Coordinates of C-alpha atoms in Angstrom, one line a residue:
X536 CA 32.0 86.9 30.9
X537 CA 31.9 84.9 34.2
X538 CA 32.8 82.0 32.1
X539 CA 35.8 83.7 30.9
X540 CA 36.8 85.6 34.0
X541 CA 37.0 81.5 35.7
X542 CA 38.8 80.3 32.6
X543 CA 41.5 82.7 33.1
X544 CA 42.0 81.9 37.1
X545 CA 42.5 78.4 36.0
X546 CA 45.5 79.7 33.7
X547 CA 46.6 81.7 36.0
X548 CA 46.4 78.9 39.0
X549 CA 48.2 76.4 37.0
X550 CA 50.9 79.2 36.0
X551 CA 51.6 79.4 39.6
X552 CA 51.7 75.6 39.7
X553 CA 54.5 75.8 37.0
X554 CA 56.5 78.1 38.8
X555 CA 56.6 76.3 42.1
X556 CA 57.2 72.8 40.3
X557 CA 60.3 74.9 38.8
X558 CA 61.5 76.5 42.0
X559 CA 61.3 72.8 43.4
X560 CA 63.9 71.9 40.4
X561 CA 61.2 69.5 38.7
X562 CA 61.4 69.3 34.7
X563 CA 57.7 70.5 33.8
X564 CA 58.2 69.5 30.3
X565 CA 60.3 66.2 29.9
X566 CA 62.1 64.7 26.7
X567 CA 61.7 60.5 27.5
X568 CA 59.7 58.5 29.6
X569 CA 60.7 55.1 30.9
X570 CA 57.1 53.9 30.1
X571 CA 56.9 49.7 29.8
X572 CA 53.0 49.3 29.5
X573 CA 49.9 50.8 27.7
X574 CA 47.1 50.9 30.0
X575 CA 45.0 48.0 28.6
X576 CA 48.6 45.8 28.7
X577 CA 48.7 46.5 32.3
X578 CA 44.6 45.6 32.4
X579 CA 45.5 42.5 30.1
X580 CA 47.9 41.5 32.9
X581 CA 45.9 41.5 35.8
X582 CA 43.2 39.5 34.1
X583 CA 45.6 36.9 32.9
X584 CA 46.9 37.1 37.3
X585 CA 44.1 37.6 39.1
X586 CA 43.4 34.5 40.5
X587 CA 47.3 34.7 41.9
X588 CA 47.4 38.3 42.8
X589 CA 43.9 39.1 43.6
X590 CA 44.0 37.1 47.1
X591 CA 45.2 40.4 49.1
X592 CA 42.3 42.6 48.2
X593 CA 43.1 46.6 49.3
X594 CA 46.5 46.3 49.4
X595 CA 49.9 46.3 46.4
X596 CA 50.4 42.4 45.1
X597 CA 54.2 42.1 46.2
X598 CA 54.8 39.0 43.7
X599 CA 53.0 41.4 41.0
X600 CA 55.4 42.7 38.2
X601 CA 56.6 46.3 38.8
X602 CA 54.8 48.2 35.7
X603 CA 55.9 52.1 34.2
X604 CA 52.5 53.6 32.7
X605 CA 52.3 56.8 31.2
X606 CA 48.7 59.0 30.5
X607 CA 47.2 62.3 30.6
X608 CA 45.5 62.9 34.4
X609 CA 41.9 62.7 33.9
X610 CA 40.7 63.0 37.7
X611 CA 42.3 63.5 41.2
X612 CA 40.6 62.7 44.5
X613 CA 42.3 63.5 47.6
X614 CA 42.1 61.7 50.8
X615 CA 44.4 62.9 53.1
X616 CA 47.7 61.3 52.9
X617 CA 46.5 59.2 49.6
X618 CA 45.7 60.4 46.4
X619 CA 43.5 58.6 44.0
X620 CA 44.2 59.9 40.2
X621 CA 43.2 58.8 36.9
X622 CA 44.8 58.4 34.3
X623 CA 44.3 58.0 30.4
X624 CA 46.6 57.0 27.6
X625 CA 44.2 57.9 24.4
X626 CA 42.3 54.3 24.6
X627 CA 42.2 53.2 28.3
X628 CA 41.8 54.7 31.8
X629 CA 43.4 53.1 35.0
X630 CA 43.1 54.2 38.7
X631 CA 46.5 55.0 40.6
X632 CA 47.1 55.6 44.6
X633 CA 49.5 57.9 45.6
X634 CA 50.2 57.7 49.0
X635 CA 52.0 59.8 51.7
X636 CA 53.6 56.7 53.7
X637 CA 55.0 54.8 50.2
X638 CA 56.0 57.9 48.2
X639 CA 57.5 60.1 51.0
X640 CA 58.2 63.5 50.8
X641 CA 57.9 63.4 46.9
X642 CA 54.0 63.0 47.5
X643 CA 53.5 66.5 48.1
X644 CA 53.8 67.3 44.5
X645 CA 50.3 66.0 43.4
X646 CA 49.3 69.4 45.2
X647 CA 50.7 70.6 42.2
X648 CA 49.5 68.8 39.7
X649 CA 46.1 69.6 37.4
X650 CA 44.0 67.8 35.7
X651 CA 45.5 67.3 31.9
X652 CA 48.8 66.6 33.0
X653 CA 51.2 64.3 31.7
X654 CA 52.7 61.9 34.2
X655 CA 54.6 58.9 34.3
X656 CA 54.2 56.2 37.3
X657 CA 55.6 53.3 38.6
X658 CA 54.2 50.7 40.9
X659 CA 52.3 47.3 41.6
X660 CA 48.8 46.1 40.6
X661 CA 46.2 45.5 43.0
X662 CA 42.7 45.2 43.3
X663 CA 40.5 47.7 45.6
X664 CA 37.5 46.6 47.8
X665 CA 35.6 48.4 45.6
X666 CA 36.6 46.1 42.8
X667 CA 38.6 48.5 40.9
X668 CA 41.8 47.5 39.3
X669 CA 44.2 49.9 40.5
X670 CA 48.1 51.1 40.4
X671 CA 49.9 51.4 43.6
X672 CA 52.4 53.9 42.7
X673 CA 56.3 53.8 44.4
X674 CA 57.5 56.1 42.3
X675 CA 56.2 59.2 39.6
X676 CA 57.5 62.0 37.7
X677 CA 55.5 64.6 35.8
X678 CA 55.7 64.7 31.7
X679 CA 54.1 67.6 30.5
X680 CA 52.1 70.5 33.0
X681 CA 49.1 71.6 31.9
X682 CA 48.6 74.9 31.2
X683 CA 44.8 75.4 30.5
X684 CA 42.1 73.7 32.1
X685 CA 40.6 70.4 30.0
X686 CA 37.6 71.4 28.2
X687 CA 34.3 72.2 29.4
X688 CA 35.7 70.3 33.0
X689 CA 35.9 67.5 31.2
X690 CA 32.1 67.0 30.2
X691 CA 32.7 68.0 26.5
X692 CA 32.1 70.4 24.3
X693 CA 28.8 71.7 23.4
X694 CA 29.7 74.5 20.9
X695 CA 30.1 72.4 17.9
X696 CA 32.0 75.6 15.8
X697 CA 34.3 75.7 18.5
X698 CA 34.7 71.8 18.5
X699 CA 35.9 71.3 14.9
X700 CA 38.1 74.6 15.4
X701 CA 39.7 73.2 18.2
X702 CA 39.5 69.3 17.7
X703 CA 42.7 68.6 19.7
X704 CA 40.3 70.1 22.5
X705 CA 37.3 68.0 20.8
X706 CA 39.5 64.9 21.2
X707 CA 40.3 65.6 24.6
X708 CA 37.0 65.8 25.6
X709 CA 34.8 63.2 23.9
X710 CA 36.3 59.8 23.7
X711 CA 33.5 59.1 21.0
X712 CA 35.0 61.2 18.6
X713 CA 38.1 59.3 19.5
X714 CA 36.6 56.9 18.2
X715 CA 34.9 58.0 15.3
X716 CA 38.5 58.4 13.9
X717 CA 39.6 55.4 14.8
X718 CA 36.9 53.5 12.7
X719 CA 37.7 56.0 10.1
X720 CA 41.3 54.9 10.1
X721 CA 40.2 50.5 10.3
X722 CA 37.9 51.4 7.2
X723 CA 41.0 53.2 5.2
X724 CA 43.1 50.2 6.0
X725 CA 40.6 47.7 5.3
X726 CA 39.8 49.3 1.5
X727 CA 43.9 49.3 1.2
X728 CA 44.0 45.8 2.3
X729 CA 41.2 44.8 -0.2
X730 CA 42.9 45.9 -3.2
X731 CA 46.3 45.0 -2.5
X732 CA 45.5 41.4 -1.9
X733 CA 43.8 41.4 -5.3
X734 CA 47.3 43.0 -7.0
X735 CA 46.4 46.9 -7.1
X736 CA 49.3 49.1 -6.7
X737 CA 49.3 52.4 -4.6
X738 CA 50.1 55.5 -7.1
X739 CA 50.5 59.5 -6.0
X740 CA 49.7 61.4 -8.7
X741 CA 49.9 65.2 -8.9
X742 CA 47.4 67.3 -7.1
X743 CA 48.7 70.7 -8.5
X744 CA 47.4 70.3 -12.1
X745 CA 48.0 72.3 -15.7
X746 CA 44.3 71.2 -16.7
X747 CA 41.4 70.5 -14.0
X748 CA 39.9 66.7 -15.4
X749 CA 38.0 64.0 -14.1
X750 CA 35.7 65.4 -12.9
X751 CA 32.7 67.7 -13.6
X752 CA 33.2 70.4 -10.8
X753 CA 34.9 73.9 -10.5
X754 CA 38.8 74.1 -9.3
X755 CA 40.4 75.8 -6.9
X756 CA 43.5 77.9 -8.9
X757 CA 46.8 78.6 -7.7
X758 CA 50.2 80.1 -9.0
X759 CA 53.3 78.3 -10.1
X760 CA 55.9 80.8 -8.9
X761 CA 58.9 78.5 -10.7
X762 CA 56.8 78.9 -13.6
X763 CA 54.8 81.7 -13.3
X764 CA 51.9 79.2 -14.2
X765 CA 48.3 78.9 -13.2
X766 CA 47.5 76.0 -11.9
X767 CA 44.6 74.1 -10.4
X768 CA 44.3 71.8 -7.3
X769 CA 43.1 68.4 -8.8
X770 CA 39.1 67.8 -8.9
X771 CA 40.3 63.6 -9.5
X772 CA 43.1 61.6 -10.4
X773 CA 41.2 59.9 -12.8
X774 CA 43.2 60.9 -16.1
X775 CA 46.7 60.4 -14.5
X776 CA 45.7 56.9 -13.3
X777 CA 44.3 56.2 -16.9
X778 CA 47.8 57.0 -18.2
X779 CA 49.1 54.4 -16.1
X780 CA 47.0 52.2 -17.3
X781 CA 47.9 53.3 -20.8
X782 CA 51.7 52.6 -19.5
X783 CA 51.2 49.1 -18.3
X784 CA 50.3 48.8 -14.8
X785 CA 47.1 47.0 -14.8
X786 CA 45.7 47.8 -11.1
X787 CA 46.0 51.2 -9.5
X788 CA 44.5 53.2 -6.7
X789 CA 45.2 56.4 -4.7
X790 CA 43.7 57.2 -1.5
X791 CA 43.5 60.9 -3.4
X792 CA 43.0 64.2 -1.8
X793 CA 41.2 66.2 -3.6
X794 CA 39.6 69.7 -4.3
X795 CA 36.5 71.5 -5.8
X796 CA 35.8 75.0 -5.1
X797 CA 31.6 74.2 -4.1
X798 CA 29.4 74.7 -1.6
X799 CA 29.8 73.0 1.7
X800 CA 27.3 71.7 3.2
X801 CA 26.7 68.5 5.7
X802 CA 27.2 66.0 2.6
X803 CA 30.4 68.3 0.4
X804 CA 33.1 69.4 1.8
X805 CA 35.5 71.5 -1.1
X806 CA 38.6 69.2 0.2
X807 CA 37.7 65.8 0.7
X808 CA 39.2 62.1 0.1
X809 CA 38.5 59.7 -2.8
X810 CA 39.8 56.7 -3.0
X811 CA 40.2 55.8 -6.8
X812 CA 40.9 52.6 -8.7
X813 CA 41.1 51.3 -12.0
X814 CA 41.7 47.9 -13.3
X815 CA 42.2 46.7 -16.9
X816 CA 40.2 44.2 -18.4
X817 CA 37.0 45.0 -16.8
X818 CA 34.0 46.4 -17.8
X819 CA 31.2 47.9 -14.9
X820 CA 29.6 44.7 -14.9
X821 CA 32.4 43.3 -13.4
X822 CA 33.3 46.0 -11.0
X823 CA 30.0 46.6 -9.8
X824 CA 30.2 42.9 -8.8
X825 CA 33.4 43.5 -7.7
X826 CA 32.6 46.9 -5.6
X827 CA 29.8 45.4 -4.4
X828 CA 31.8 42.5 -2.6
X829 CA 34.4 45.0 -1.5
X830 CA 31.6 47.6 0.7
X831 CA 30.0 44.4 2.1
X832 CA 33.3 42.9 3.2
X833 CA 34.0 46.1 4.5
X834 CA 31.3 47.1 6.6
X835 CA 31.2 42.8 7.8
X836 CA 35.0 43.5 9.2
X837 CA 35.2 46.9 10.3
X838 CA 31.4 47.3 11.8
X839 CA 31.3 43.9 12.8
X840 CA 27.8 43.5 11.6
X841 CA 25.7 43.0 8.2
X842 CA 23.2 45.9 9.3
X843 CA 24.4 49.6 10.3
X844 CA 22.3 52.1 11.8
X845 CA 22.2 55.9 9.9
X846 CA 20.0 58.4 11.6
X847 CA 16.2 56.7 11.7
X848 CA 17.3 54.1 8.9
X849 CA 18.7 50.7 9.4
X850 CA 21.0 50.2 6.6
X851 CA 21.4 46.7 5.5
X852 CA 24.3 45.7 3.9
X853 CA 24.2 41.6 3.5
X854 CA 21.3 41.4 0.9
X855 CA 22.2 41.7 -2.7
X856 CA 22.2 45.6 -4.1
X857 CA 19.2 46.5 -6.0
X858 CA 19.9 47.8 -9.5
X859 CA 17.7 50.4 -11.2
X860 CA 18.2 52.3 -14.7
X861 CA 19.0 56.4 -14.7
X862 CA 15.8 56.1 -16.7
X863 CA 13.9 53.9 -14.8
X864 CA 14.5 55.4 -11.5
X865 CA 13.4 58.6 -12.6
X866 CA 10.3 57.8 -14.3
X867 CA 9.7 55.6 -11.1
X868 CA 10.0 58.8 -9.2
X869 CA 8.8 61.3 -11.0
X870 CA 6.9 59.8 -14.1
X871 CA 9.3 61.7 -16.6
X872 CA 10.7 59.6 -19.4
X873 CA 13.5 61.6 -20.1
X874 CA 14.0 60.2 -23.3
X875 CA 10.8 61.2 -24.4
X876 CA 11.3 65.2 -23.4
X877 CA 12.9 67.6 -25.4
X878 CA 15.7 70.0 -23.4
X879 CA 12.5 72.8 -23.6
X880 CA 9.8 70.0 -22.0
X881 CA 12.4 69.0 -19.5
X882 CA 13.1 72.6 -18.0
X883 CA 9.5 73.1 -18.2
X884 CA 9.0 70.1 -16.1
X885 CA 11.8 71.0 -13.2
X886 CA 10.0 74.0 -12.9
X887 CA 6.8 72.5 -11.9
X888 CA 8.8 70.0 -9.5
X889 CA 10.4 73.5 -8.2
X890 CA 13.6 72.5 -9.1
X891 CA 16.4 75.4 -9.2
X892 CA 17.9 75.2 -12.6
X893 CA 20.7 77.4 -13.4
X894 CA 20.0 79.0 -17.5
X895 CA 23.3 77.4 -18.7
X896 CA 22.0 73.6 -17.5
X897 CA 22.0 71.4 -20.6
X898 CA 20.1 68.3 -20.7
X899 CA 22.3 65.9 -18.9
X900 CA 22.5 68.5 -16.1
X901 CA 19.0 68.5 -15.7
X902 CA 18.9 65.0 -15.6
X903 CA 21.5 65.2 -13.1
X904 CA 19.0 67.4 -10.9
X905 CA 16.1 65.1 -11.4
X906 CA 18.3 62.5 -9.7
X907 CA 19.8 64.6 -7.1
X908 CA 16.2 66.3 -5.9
X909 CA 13.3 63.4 -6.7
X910 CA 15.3 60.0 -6.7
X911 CA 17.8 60.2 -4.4
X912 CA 16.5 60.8 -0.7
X913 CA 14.1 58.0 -1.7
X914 CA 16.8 55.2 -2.0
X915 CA 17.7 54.2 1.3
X916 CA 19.0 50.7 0.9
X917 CA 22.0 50.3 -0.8
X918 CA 21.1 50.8 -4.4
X919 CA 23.3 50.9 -7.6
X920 CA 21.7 53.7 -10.4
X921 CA 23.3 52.3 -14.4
X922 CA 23.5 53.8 -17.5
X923 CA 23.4 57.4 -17.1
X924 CA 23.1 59.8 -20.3
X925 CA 26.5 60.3 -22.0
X926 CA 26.7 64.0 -21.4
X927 CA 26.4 63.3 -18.0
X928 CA 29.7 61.1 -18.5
X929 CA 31.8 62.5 -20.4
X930 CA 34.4 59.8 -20.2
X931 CA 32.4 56.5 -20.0
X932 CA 32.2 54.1 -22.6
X933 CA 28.7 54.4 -24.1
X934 CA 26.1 51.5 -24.0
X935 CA 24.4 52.7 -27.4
X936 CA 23.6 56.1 -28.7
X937 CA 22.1 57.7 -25.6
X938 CA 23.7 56.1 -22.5
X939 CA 26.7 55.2 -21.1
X940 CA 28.0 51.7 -19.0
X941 CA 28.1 53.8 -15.5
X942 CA 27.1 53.0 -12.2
X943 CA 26.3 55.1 -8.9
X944 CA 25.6 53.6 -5.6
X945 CA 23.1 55.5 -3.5
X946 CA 22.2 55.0 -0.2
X947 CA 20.1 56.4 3.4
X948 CA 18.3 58.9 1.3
X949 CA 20.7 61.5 1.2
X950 CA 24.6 60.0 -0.3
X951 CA 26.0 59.0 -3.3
X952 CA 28.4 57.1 -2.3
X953 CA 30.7 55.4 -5.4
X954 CA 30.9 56.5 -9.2
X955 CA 32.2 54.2 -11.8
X956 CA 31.9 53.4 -15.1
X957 CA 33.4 51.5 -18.1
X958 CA 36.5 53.9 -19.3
X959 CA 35.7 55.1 -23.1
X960 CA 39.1 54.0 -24.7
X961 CA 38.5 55.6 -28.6
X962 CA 40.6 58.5 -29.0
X963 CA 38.5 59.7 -31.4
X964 CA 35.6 59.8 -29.5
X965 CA 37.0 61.2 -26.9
X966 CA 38.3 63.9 -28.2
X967 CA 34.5 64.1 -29.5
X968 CA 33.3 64.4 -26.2
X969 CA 35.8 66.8 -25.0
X970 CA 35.2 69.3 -27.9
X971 CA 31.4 69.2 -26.7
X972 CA 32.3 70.0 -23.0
X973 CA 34.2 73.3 -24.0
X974 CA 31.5 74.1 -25.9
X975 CA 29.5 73.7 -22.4
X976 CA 31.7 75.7 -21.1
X977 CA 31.8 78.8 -23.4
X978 CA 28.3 78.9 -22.7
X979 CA 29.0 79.3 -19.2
X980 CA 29.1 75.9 -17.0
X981 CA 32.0 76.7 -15.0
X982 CA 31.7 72.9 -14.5
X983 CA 32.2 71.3 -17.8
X984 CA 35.7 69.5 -18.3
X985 CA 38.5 70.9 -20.1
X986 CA 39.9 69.6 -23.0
X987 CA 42.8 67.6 -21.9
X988 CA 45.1 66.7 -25.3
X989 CA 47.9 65.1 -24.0
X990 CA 45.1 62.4 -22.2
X991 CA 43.6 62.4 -26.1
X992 CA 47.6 61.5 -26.9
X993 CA 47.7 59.2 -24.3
X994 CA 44.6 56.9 -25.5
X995 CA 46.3 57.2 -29.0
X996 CA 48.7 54.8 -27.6
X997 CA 45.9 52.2 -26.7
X998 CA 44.2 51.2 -23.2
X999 CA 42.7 47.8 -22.8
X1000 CA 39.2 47.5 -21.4
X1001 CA 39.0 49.3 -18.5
X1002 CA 36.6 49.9 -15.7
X1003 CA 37.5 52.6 -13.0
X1004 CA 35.6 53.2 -9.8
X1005 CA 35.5 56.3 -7.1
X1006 CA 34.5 56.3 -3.6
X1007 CA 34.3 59.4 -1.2
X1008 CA 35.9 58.3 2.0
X1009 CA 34.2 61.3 3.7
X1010 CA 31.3 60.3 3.1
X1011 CA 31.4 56.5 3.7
X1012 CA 33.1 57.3 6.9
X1013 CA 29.9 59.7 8.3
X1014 CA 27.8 57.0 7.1
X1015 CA 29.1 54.0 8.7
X1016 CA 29.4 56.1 11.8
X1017 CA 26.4 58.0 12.1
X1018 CA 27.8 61.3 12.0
X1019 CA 25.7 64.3 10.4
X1020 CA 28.3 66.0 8.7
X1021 CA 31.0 65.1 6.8
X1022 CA 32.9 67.9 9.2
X1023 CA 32.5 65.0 11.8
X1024 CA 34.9 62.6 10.2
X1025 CA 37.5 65.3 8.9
X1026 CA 39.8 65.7 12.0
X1027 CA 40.9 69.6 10.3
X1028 CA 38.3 71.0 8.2
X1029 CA 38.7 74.2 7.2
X1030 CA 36.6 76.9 9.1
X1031 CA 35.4 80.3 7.4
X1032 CA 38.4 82.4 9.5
X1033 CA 37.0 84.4 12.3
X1034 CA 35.6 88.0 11.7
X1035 CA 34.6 86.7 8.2
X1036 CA 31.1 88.4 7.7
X1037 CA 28.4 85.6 7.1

């Protein structure tokens, strides 16, 4: 209550700063700034100069060029008739002096002026006996006032619910989560770079969808007012970019947002990014080769190192990726040979490892959970699982009459991080595979894939070999940055809306 009761004469303090600065006839919230400099162009400058301007240390370089900087006021020290202020533009920080005898009358303003504030200021470089590059301002004008007090007085916040609810606040704050997004952006750009300089073309397909595919996962519906349709939020773009393929373009990807209607926790988030691509001619051989290439390139470019550091493990990324069977790894793990168990002996076995195992899991799915619960967190090194069991894969070319030509990478114990496979092209056995997956689902697994007849029509037309690969960008993003949760590396995520019971 305290807390609150000194939040709230901050608002109301800076209220009455807004009304003086109006009764003075200043513009608390201006339309253009004259600004001619970021911060580090200005820093750029005086390193490039300092051997010429920095011979008059503690006082304004008068051969310096006259600079216009703009920022957000991040401290303000008074010293009688000088002010020093910082200021930050979203990267940088610089230190400007305000002072009585160069600014005149107008230098009684900073006494209304707040941390936060927007301001715009004009003046020479010079260097302080302290060492600090600093701004000796002739002129200023305030951008945008400040209406409540910066975060936590600057020091961050602690409450991390409040955090992601209030990430503009979040970003204010904590110039590491600045960051954070940053790198996220460099690692988007990177992958985009990647494919377009080995010919992929950037698609949008649709995310409203008349049939949820590509995925095994449950949808998210909606309502088609224009049609009065049901519709679902795509679970993957996978079918749409196969059509495409089908149609003649070669080499597609999508930086795709999509949707499954899951469980959240600090590796799923129900809206996420994938990117997706698929190129003809391929089979996962070749892209795991391929993907391979692309990650490490990645992570050499962006991270600017081989090695990246996830929680207590040191992630290496230079050394060649292990590869390890669906089969293998598992009997490795667990000493189950799946293909030697019968659905009945496989439950049996889960439930002696104390797997949960939901009464409408079918083989492949408990396959699935042997992977997820006893192989996974003890990969930590970059690590591709191949040849999963086809009804695990319900559109992958098969390898021979019990697995398919897929690959997973897993890595750091806890992340599966890409999903590809060679793309099953036969019509007919697709539409095989489909008719087994609604049978799935009329037993109950809200999961299984629906059968999709115009992609059947599609395939009718003939796809060339095709490999297609899927990366969550969440998730590659929390790794490379050592963030816990994929809530880290979302800038929105959705929140449960307050007064929701738990």
């Amino acid at each position: 209550m305290v807390e609150k009761k000194e939040e709230n004469d901050l608002i109301k303090a800076r209220a009455e700063h807004l009304k003086s600065l109006i009764d003075l006839g200043v513009d608390p919230f201006a339309s253009q700034s004259e600004k001619t400099h970021s911060i580090k162009q200005a820093l750029d400058l005086w390193q490039k100069n300092q051997k010429a301007w920095g011979k008059d240390v503690g006082s304004p370089v008068e051969d310096a060029d006259k600079l216009t900087l703009a920022g957000r006021v991040t401290a303000l020290r008074g010293h009688g008739g000088a002010t020093f202020v910082d200021i930050e533009d979203g990267v940088d920080k610089i230190q400007l002096l305000a002072s009585q005898s160069a600014l005149g009358k107008q230098y009684n303003l900073w006494e209304l002026f707040d941390l936060g504030d927007f301001v715009e200021v004009s003046g020479r470089l010079f260097i302080t006996k302290r060492g600090e590059v600093t701004l000796h301002l002739d002129h200023f004008k305030l951008l945008t006032k400040s209406l409540r007090p910066l975060p936590d007085k600057w020091s961050g916040l602690e409450d991390t619910e409040k955090r992601y609810r209030e990430r503009y606040a979040d970003l204010i704050a904590n110039p590491e989560v600045r960051q954070i997004f940053r790198t996220r952006s460099a690692i988007v750009a990177n992958l985009r770079a990647q494919l377009e300089s080995n010919n992929f073309m950037e698609v949008e397909t649709p995310i409203l969808q008349s049939l949820a595919g590509g995925a095994t996962a449950k949808p998210f519906i909606t309502h088609y007012n224009a049609y009065d349709a049901d519709v679902y939020l795509r679970i993957a773009p996978e079918l749409y970019h196969k059509r495409l393929v089908v149609g003649g373009f070669e080499r597609v990807y999508e930086f795709a947002k999509c949707f499954r209607n899951e469980g959240v926790d600090h590796s799923h988030n129900p809206e996420f990014t994938n990117l997706e691509f698929y190129v003809a001619y391929f089979d996962y051989q070749k892209l795991m080769a391929f993907s391979e290439e692309m990650i490490r390139k990645l992570v050499k470019e962006v991270m600017q190192s081989d090695t990246t550091q996830y929680k207590d493990h040191k992630i290496n990324w230079a050394r060649p990726f292990e590869r390890i069977t669906f089969r293998d790894a598992v009997k490795h793990h667990t000493s189950i040979d799946i293909w030697a168990e019968t659905e009945d002996s496989l439950r049996a076995k889960l439930k002696s490892l104390k797997i949960d195992t939901p009464r409408s899991a079918d083989f492949g799915r408990m396959c699935d959970l042997l992977l997820k619960h006893m192989v996974r967190p003890n990969i930590i090194q970059p690590t591709f699982i191949i040849d999963h069991p086809t009804v695990l894969s319900p559109l992958a070319k098969s390898k021979n009459d019990k697995e398919v030509q897929r690959f997973q990478l897993l890595v750091a114990g806890e992340f599966e991080l890409c999903n590809a496979f060679s793309e099953l092209n036969d019509p007919n056995v697709q539409r095989e595979r489909f008719e087994n997956q609604q049978k799935l689902r009329e037993k109950g697994d809200e999961e299984a894939q629906s059968y999709d007849d115009d992609f059947v029509r599609a395939l009718e037309y003939g796809m060339p070999p095709t490999a297609g690969f899927g990366m969550g960008i969440d998730r590659l993003c929390a790794l490379l940055t050592n963030s816990n949760t994929l809530r880290e590396v979302i800038l929105f995520p959705f929140m449960k809306p307050k007064g929701k019971n738990d």
